[in-house]
Every structure is written in structure tokens, then in C-alpha cells.
Amino acid sequence: THYLYLIKYNSVMAGSLFFSCVFITSATVLYMKYSEDRKEKKKLGVYDNSWQDQKTAESDPFAKISRAAEELFSEKAVELGSADRVESLMSREQREQDFCAKTKSLHLRVESLIEESDQRTKMRKDVLKLLTTAAEELDALPEELTSRLNKVLHAIDEADSRTANLVG
């Protein structure tokens, strides 16, 4: 390119300018290479790897991994994975599942008791309604019918109180 400039403009300065730029660039690259080599030999800056000579837990780049490995192979970790512990955990889980199943069946029983109590309450209301209707129509009920109805009402009340004790 400097020859084209020399031919086109007929100037001697073009060659000297080009070669001076080449010389300055080459000198700069050589100086940088020399200084990097010197730093590498003297272990300065990024080449300072003295931390590798000191094997301490804080300075080791793999310290976290080393600690994890030590914990993994310690007696405590081995005890956590022992067969006895796994067996006890499995039996505990089975007991919890059994308890949940019992709880579900108990819940179903409570629901059936509540439904039964509601049915008795409805039946008692119907019986009382029939009694009042019969008493109004007949003015007086036979004594045998009245005692029998009282026994039925008493049995319903007892069953309701037992259900209430179980549910409540």
C-alpha cells in the first residue's frame, strides 16, 4: 500500500511513515511479550499460584467439594443409610399409613352416626306431629297407645344422647 501511495503522490515520506508504524508496533508487541514472560517466571500477577503450594481448607479451590466428600463418607452418613434405620423408617411410615386408614374409617363412622341422629330427630318430630294430630282428633288417646309412644320417644331420646356423646 505504501508503494501505491509513493507512485500516486510521488512522496518519499509514505515509505518511512509505513515502516515507522511497523517498527513501533513490533517493538510494542515484543515488549509486551518480554514483560509477560518475565511476570510468568517471577510468578507475579495472574501467574501467582502460590496458593497451590499451601494446602489449607480455606485456600483450596476444591475445598467445598472436599468437605462434602468427607461428610459423605463419614460414619454419620453411613449410619444414616444403615439397614436398621431404613427398616425403622419403613415401619414408621407403615404405622402412619395404618393410622390414616383408621382415621378414614372413623370419619365414615362419625358421618353415619350424624346421619342416623338426623333421621331419629326427623322420626321424633313425625311421631310428635302424629300424636298431636291424634290427640286433637280423638280428644284422648288410649292409655296403652300413649305408654307405647312414650317408650318409643324415650328410646329415641336415649339413642340421640348416645350418638351425641359419640359425635360430640
PDB file of C-alpha atoms in Angstrom:
ATOM      1  CA  THR A   1       0.000   0.000   0.000  1.00  0.00           C
ATOM      2  CA  HIS A   2       2.821   2.410   0.688  1.00  0.00           C
ATOM      3  CA  TYR A   3       4.209   1.773  -2.833  1.00  0.00           C
ATOM      4  CA  LEU A   4       0.848   2.755  -4.321  1.00  0.00           C
ATOM      5  CA  TYR A   5       0.934   5.911  -2.249  1.00  0.00           C
ATOM      6  CA  LEU A   6       4.503   6.577  -3.371  1.00  0.00           C
ATOM      7  CA  ILE A   7       3.638   6.072  -7.037  1.00  0.00           C
ATOM      8  CA  LYS A   8       0.419   8.061  -6.909  1.00  0.00           C
ATOM      9  CA  TYR A   9       1.649  11.075  -4.932  1.00  0.00           C
ATOM     10  CA  ASN A  10       5.371  10.802  -5.570  1.00  0.00           C
ATOM     11  CA  SER A  11       6.188  11.280  -1.882  1.00  0.00           C
ATOM     12  CA  VAL A  12       9.170   9.755  -0.060  1.00  0.00           C
ATOM     13  CA  MET A  13       7.533  10.156   3.347  1.00  0.00           C
ATOM     14  CA  ALA A  14       4.989   7.378   2.676  1.00  0.00           C
ATOM     15  CA  GLY A  15       7.558   4.567   2.989  1.00  0.00           C
ATOM     16  CA  SER A  16       9.185   5.973   6.076  1.00  0.00           C
ATOM     17  CA  LEU A  17       5.790   6.547   7.719  1.00  0.00           C
ATOM     18  CA  PHE A  18       4.709   2.953   6.998  1.00  0.00           C
ATOM     19  CA  PHE A  19       7.908   1.368   8.238  1.00  0.00           C
ATOM     20  CA  SER A  20       7.967   3.538  11.358  1.00  0.00           C
ATOM     21  CA  CYS A  21       4.432   2.295  12.216  1.00  0.00           C
ATOM     22  CA  VAL A  22       5.587  -1.296  11.642  1.00  0.00           C
ATOM     23  CA  PHE A  23       8.636  -0.745  13.849  1.00  0.00           C
ATOM     24  CA  ILE A  24       6.640   0.853  16.691  1.00  0.00           C
ATOM     25  CA  THR A  25       4.013  -1.927  16.593  1.00  0.00           C
ATOM     26  CA  SER A  26       6.660  -4.649  16.536  1.00  0.00           C
ATOM     27  CA  ALA A  27       8.576  -3.039  19.402  1.00  0.00           C
ATOM     28  CA  THR A  28       5.372  -2.774  21.470  1.00  0.00           C
ATOM     29  CA  VAL A  29       4.447  -6.428  20.850  1.00  0.00           C
ATOM     30  CA  LEU A  30       7.968  -7.575  21.707  1.00  0.00           C
ATOM     31  CA  TYR A  31       7.982  -5.504  24.927  1.00  0.00           C
ATOM     32  CA  MET A  32       4.605  -6.927  25.973  1.00  0.00           C
ATOM     33  CA  LYS A  33       5.791 -10.480  25.280  1.00  0.00           C
ATOM     34  CA  TYR A  34       9.018  -9.873  27.227  1.00  0.00           C
ATOM     35  CA  SER A  35       7.151  -8.399  30.237  1.00  0.00           C
ATOM     36  CA  GLU A  36       4.614 -11.277  30.266  1.00  0.00           C
ATOM     37  CA  ASP A  37       7.407 -13.836  30.167  1.00  0.00           C
ATOM     38  CA  ARG A  38       9.174 -12.040  32.980  1.00  0.00           C
ATOM     39  CA  LYS A  39       5.976 -11.961  35.106  1.00  0.00           C
ATOM     40  CA  GLU A  40       5.421 -15.641  34.413  1.00  0.00           C
ATOM     41  CA  LYS A  41       8.969 -16.526  35.516  1.00  0.00           C
ATOM     42  CA  LYS A  42       8.725 -14.419  38.668  1.00  0.00           C
ATOM     43  CA  LYS A  43       5.167 -15.631  39.361  1.00  0.00           C
ATOM     44  CA  LEU A  44       3.704 -12.148  39.533  1.00  0.00           C
ATOM     45  CA  GLY A  45       0.098 -11.045  38.947  1.00  0.00           C
ATOM     46  CA  VAL A  46      -2.133 -13.663  37.355  1.00  0.00           C
ATOM     47  CA  TYR A  47       0.776 -16.114  37.360  1.00  0.00           C
ATOM     48  CA  ASP A  48       0.975 -16.072  41.145  1.00  0.00           C
ATOM     49  CA  ASN A  49      -0.051 -19.604  42.037  1.00  0.00           C
ATOM     50  CA  SER A  50       1.473 -19.758  45.484  1.00  0.00           C
ATOM     51  CA  TRP A  51      -1.915 -20.716  46.830  1.00  0.00           C
ATOM     52  CA  GLN A  52      -1.353 -24.129  45.271  1.00  0.00           C
ATOM     53  CA  ASP A  53       1.671 -24.677  47.486  1.00  0.00           C
ATOM     54  CA  GLN A  54      -0.339 -24.120  50.669  1.00  0.00           C
ATOM     55  CA  LYS A  55      -2.872 -26.903  51.096  1.00  0.00           C
ATOM     56  CA  THR A  56      -5.345 -25.380  53.514  1.00  0.00           C
ATOM     57  CA  ALA A  57      -9.069 -25.875  53.558  1.00  0.00           C
ATOM     58  CA  GLU A  58      -9.712 -22.161  53.033  1.00  0.00           C
ATOM     59  CA  SER A  59      -7.437 -21.642  50.049  1.00  0.00           C
ATOM     60  CA  ASP A  60      -8.084 -24.890  48.221  1.00  0.00           C
ATOM     61  CA  PRO A  61     -10.234 -24.221  45.153  1.00  0.00           C
ATOM     62  CA  PHE A  62     -11.959 -27.561  45.701  1.00  0.00           C
ATOM     63  CA  ALA A  63     -12.420 -27.071  49.436  1.00  0.00           C
ATOM     64  CA  LYS A  64     -16.201 -27.224  49.260  1.00  0.00           C
ATOM     65  CA  ILE A  65     -16.108 -30.444  47.259  1.00  0.00           C
ATOM     66  CA  SER A  66     -13.530 -31.946  49.616  1.00  0.00           C
ATOM     67  CA  ARG A  67     -15.650 -31.142  52.676  1.00  0.00           C
ATOM     68  CA  ALA A  68     -18.725 -32.632  51.008  1.00  0.00           C
ATOM     69  CA  ALA A  69     -16.793 -35.804  50.198  1.00  0.00           C
ATOM     70  CA  GLU A  70     -15.548 -36.091  53.784  1.00  0.00           C
ATOM     71  CA  GLU A  71     -19.091 -35.673  55.105  1.00  0.00           C
ATOM     72  CA  LEU A  72     -20.424 -38.188  52.589  1.00  0.00           C
ATOM     73  CA  PHE A  73     -18.012 -40.895  53.675  1.00  0.00           C
ATOM     74  CA  SER A  74     -18.117 -40.127  57.387  1.00  0.00           C
ATOM     75  CA  GLU A  75     -19.566 -42.541  59.947  1.00  0.00           C
ATOM     76  CA  LYS A  76     -22.561 -40.302  60.437  1.00  0.00           C
ATOM     77  CA  ALA A  77     -23.530 -40.546  56.761  1.00  0.00           C
ATOM     78  CA  VAL A  78     -23.039 -44.291  56.791  1.00  0.00           C
ATOM     79  CA  GLU A  79     -25.299 -44.570  59.850  1.00  0.00           C
ATOM     80  CA  LEU A  80     -27.990 -42.560  58.081  1.00  0.00           C
ATOM     81  CA  GLY A  81     -28.087 -45.132  55.299  1.00  0.00           C
ATOM     82  CA  SER A  82     -27.889 -48.218  57.515  1.00  0.00           C
ATOM     83  CA  ALA A  83     -30.336 -51.074  57.044  1.00  0.00           C
ATOM     84  CA  ASP A  84     -31.705 -50.744  60.591  1.00  0.00           C
ATOM     85  CA  ARG A  85     -32.528 -47.102  60.091  1.00  0.00           C
ATOM     86  CA  VAL A  86     -34.185 -47.747  56.733  1.00  0.00           C
ATOM     87  CA  GLU A  87     -36.218 -50.565  58.275  1.00  0.00           C
ATOM     88  CA  SER A  88     -37.328 -48.388  61.188  1.00  0.00           C
ATOM     89  CA  LEU A  89     -38.330 -45.605  58.793  1.00  0.00           C
ATOM     90  CA  MET A  90     -40.330 -48.064  56.706  1.00  0.00           C
ATOM     91  CA  SER A  91     -42.154 -49.419  59.767  1.00  0.00           C
ATOM     92  CA  ARG A  92     -42.860 -45.875  60.948  1.00  0.00           C
ATOM     93  CA  GLU A  93     -44.286 -44.995  57.542  1.00  0.00           C
ATOM     94  CA  GLN A  94     -46.442 -48.143  57.621  1.00  0.00           C
ATOM     95  CA  ARG A  95     -47.794 -47.186  61.071  1.00  0.00           C
ATOM     96  CA  GLU A  96     -48.621 -43.708  59.799  1.00  0.00           C
ATOM     97  CA  GLN A  97     -50.452 -45.190  56.812  1.00  0.00           C
ATOM     98  CA  ASP A  98     -52.355 -47.558  59.096  1.00  0.00           C
ATOM     99  CA  PHE A  99     -53.309 -44.625  61.303  1.00  0.00           C
ATOM    100  CA  CYS A 100     -54.569 -42.697  58.285  1.00  0.00           C
ATOM    101  CA  ALA A 101     -56.704 -45.652  57.210  1.00  0.00           C
ATOM    102  CA  LYS A 102     -58.180 -45.914  60.729  1.00  0.00           C
ATOM    103  CA  THR A 103     -58.845 -42.209  60.725  1.00  0.00           C
ATOM    104  CA  LYS A 104     -60.742 -42.506  57.438  1.00  0.00           C
ATOM    105  CA  SER A 105     -62.890 -45.352  58.731  1.00  0.00           C
ATOM    106  CA  LEU A 106     -63.541 -43.403  61.932  1.00  0.00           C
ATOM    107  CA  HIS A 107     -64.555 -40.399  59.864  1.00  0.00           C
ATOM    108  CA  LEU A 108     -67.007 -42.562  57.900  1.00  0.00           C
ATOM    109  CA  ARG A 109     -68.467 -43.914  61.166  1.00  0.00           C
ATOM    110  CA  VAL A 110     -68.958 -40.403  62.514  1.00  0.00           C
ATOM    111  CA  GLU A 111     -70.711 -39.381  59.309  1.00  0.00           C
ATOM    112  CA  SER A 112     -73.048 -42.393  59.550  1.00  0.00           C
ATOM    113  CA  LEU A 113     -73.785 -41.572  63.219  1.00  0.00           C
ATOM    114  CA  ILE A 114     -74.626 -37.995  62.305  1.00  0.00           C
ATOM    115  CA  GLU A 115     -76.951 -39.192  59.546  1.00  0.00           C
ATOM    116  CA  GLU A 116     -78.587 -41.637  61.957  1.00  0.00           C
ATOM    117  CA  SER A 117     -79.068 -38.871  64.519  1.00  0.00           C
ATOM    118  CA  ASP A 118     -80.681 -36.656  61.889  1.00  0.00           C
ATOM    119  CA  GLN A 119     -83.035 -39.495  60.900  1.00  0.00           C
ATOM    120  CA  ARG A 120     -84.041 -40.039  64.537  1.00  0.00           C
ATOM    121  CA  THR A 121     -84.694 -36.358  65.012  1.00  0.00           C
ATOM    122  CA  LYS A 122     -86.932 -36.371  61.956  1.00  0.00           C
ATOM    123  CA  MET A 123     -88.710 -39.524  63.181  1.00  0.00           C
ATOM    124  CA  ARG A 124     -89.302 -37.951  66.625  1.00  0.00           C
ATOM    125  CA  LYS A 125     -90.790 -34.852  65.037  1.00  0.00           C
ATOM    126  CA  ASP A 126     -93.071 -37.012  62.890  1.00  0.00           C
ATOM    127  CA  VAL A 127     -94.200 -39.045  65.927  1.00  0.00           C
ATOM    128  CA  LEU A 128     -94.899 -35.881  67.930  1.00  0.00           C
ATOM    129  CA  LYS A 129     -96.820 -34.469  64.996  1.00  0.00           C
ATOM    130  CA  LEU A 130     -98.901 -37.665  64.741  1.00  0.00           C
ATOM    131  CA  LEU A 131     -99.515 -37.637  68.481  1.00  0.00           C
ATOM    132  CA  THR A 132    -100.759 -34.087  68.492  1.00  0.00           C
ATOM    133  CA  THR A 133    -102.943 -34.756  65.456  1.00  0.00           C
ATOM    134  CA  ALA A 134    -104.378 -37.915  67.046  1.00  0.00           C
ATOM    135  CA  ALA A 135    -104.941 -36.161  70.371  1.00  0.00           C
ATOM    136  CA  GLU A 136    -106.817 -33.340  68.647  1.00  0.00           C
ATOM    137  CA  GLU A 137    -108.983 -35.732  66.621  1.00  0.00           C
ATOM    138  CA  LEU A 138    -109.741 -38.217  69.340  1.00  0.00           C
ATOM    139  CA  ASP A 139    -109.630 -35.830  72.267  1.00  0.00           C
ATOM    140  CA  ALA A 140    -107.908 -38.575  74.229  1.00  0.00           C
ATOM    141  CA  LEU A 141    -105.670 -41.436  73.258  1.00  0.00           C
ATOM    142  CA  PRO A 142    -105.929 -44.890  74.730  1.00  0.00           C
ATOM    143  CA  GLU A 143    -103.629 -45.393  77.632  1.00  0.00           C
ATOM    144  CA  GLU A 144    -101.837 -48.360  76.046  1.00  0.00           C
ATOM    145  CA  LEU A 145    -101.045 -46.338  72.889  1.00  0.00           C
ATOM    146  CA  THR A 146     -99.812 -43.400  74.920  1.00  0.00           C
ATOM    147  CA  SER A 147     -97.438 -45.563  77.017  1.00  0.00           C
ATOM    148  CA  ARG A 148     -96.151 -47.287  73.922  1.00  0.00           C
ATOM    149  CA  LEU A 149     -95.472 -43.966  72.181  1.00  0.00           C
ATOM    150  CA  ASN A 150     -93.742 -42.654  75.302  1.00  0.00           C
ATOM    151  CA  LYS A 151     -91.469 -45.719  75.300  1.00  0.00           C
ATOM    152  CA  VAL A 152     -90.616 -45.104  71.630  1.00  0.00           C
ATOM    153  CA  LEU A 153     -89.898 -41.426  72.334  1.00  0.00           C
ATOM    154  CA  HIS A 154     -87.774 -42.379  75.344  1.00  0.00           C
ATOM    155  CA  ALA A 155     -85.773 -44.916  73.260  1.00  0.00           C
ATOM    156  CA  ILE A 156     -85.228 -42.262  70.572  1.00  0.00           C
ATOM    157  CA  ASP A 157     -84.017 -39.754  73.170  1.00  0.00           C
ATOM    158  CA  GLU A 158     -81.584 -42.298  74.648  1.00  0.00           C
ATOM    159  CA  ALA A 159     -80.218 -43.162  71.204  1.00  0.00           C
ATOM    160  CA  ASP A 160     -79.819 -39.430  70.435  1.00  0.00           C
ATOM    161  CA  SER A 161     -77.917 -38.829  73.667  1.00  0.00           C
ATOM    162  CA  ARG A 162     -75.600 -41.800  72.985  1.00  0.00           C
ATOM    163  CA  THR A 163     -74.975 -40.531  69.441  1.00  0.00           C
ATOM    164  CA  ALA A 164     -74.353 -37.032  70.774  1.00  0.00           C
ATOM    165  CA  ASN A 165     -71.792 -38.439  73.252  1.00  0.00           C
ATOM    166  CA  LEU A 166     -70.027 -40.345  70.457  1.00  0.00           C
ATOM    167  CA  VAL A 167     -70.091 -37.470  67.976  1.00  0.00           C
ATOM    168  CA  GLY A 168     -69.557 -34.532  70.319  1.00  0.00           C
TER     169      GLY A 168
END
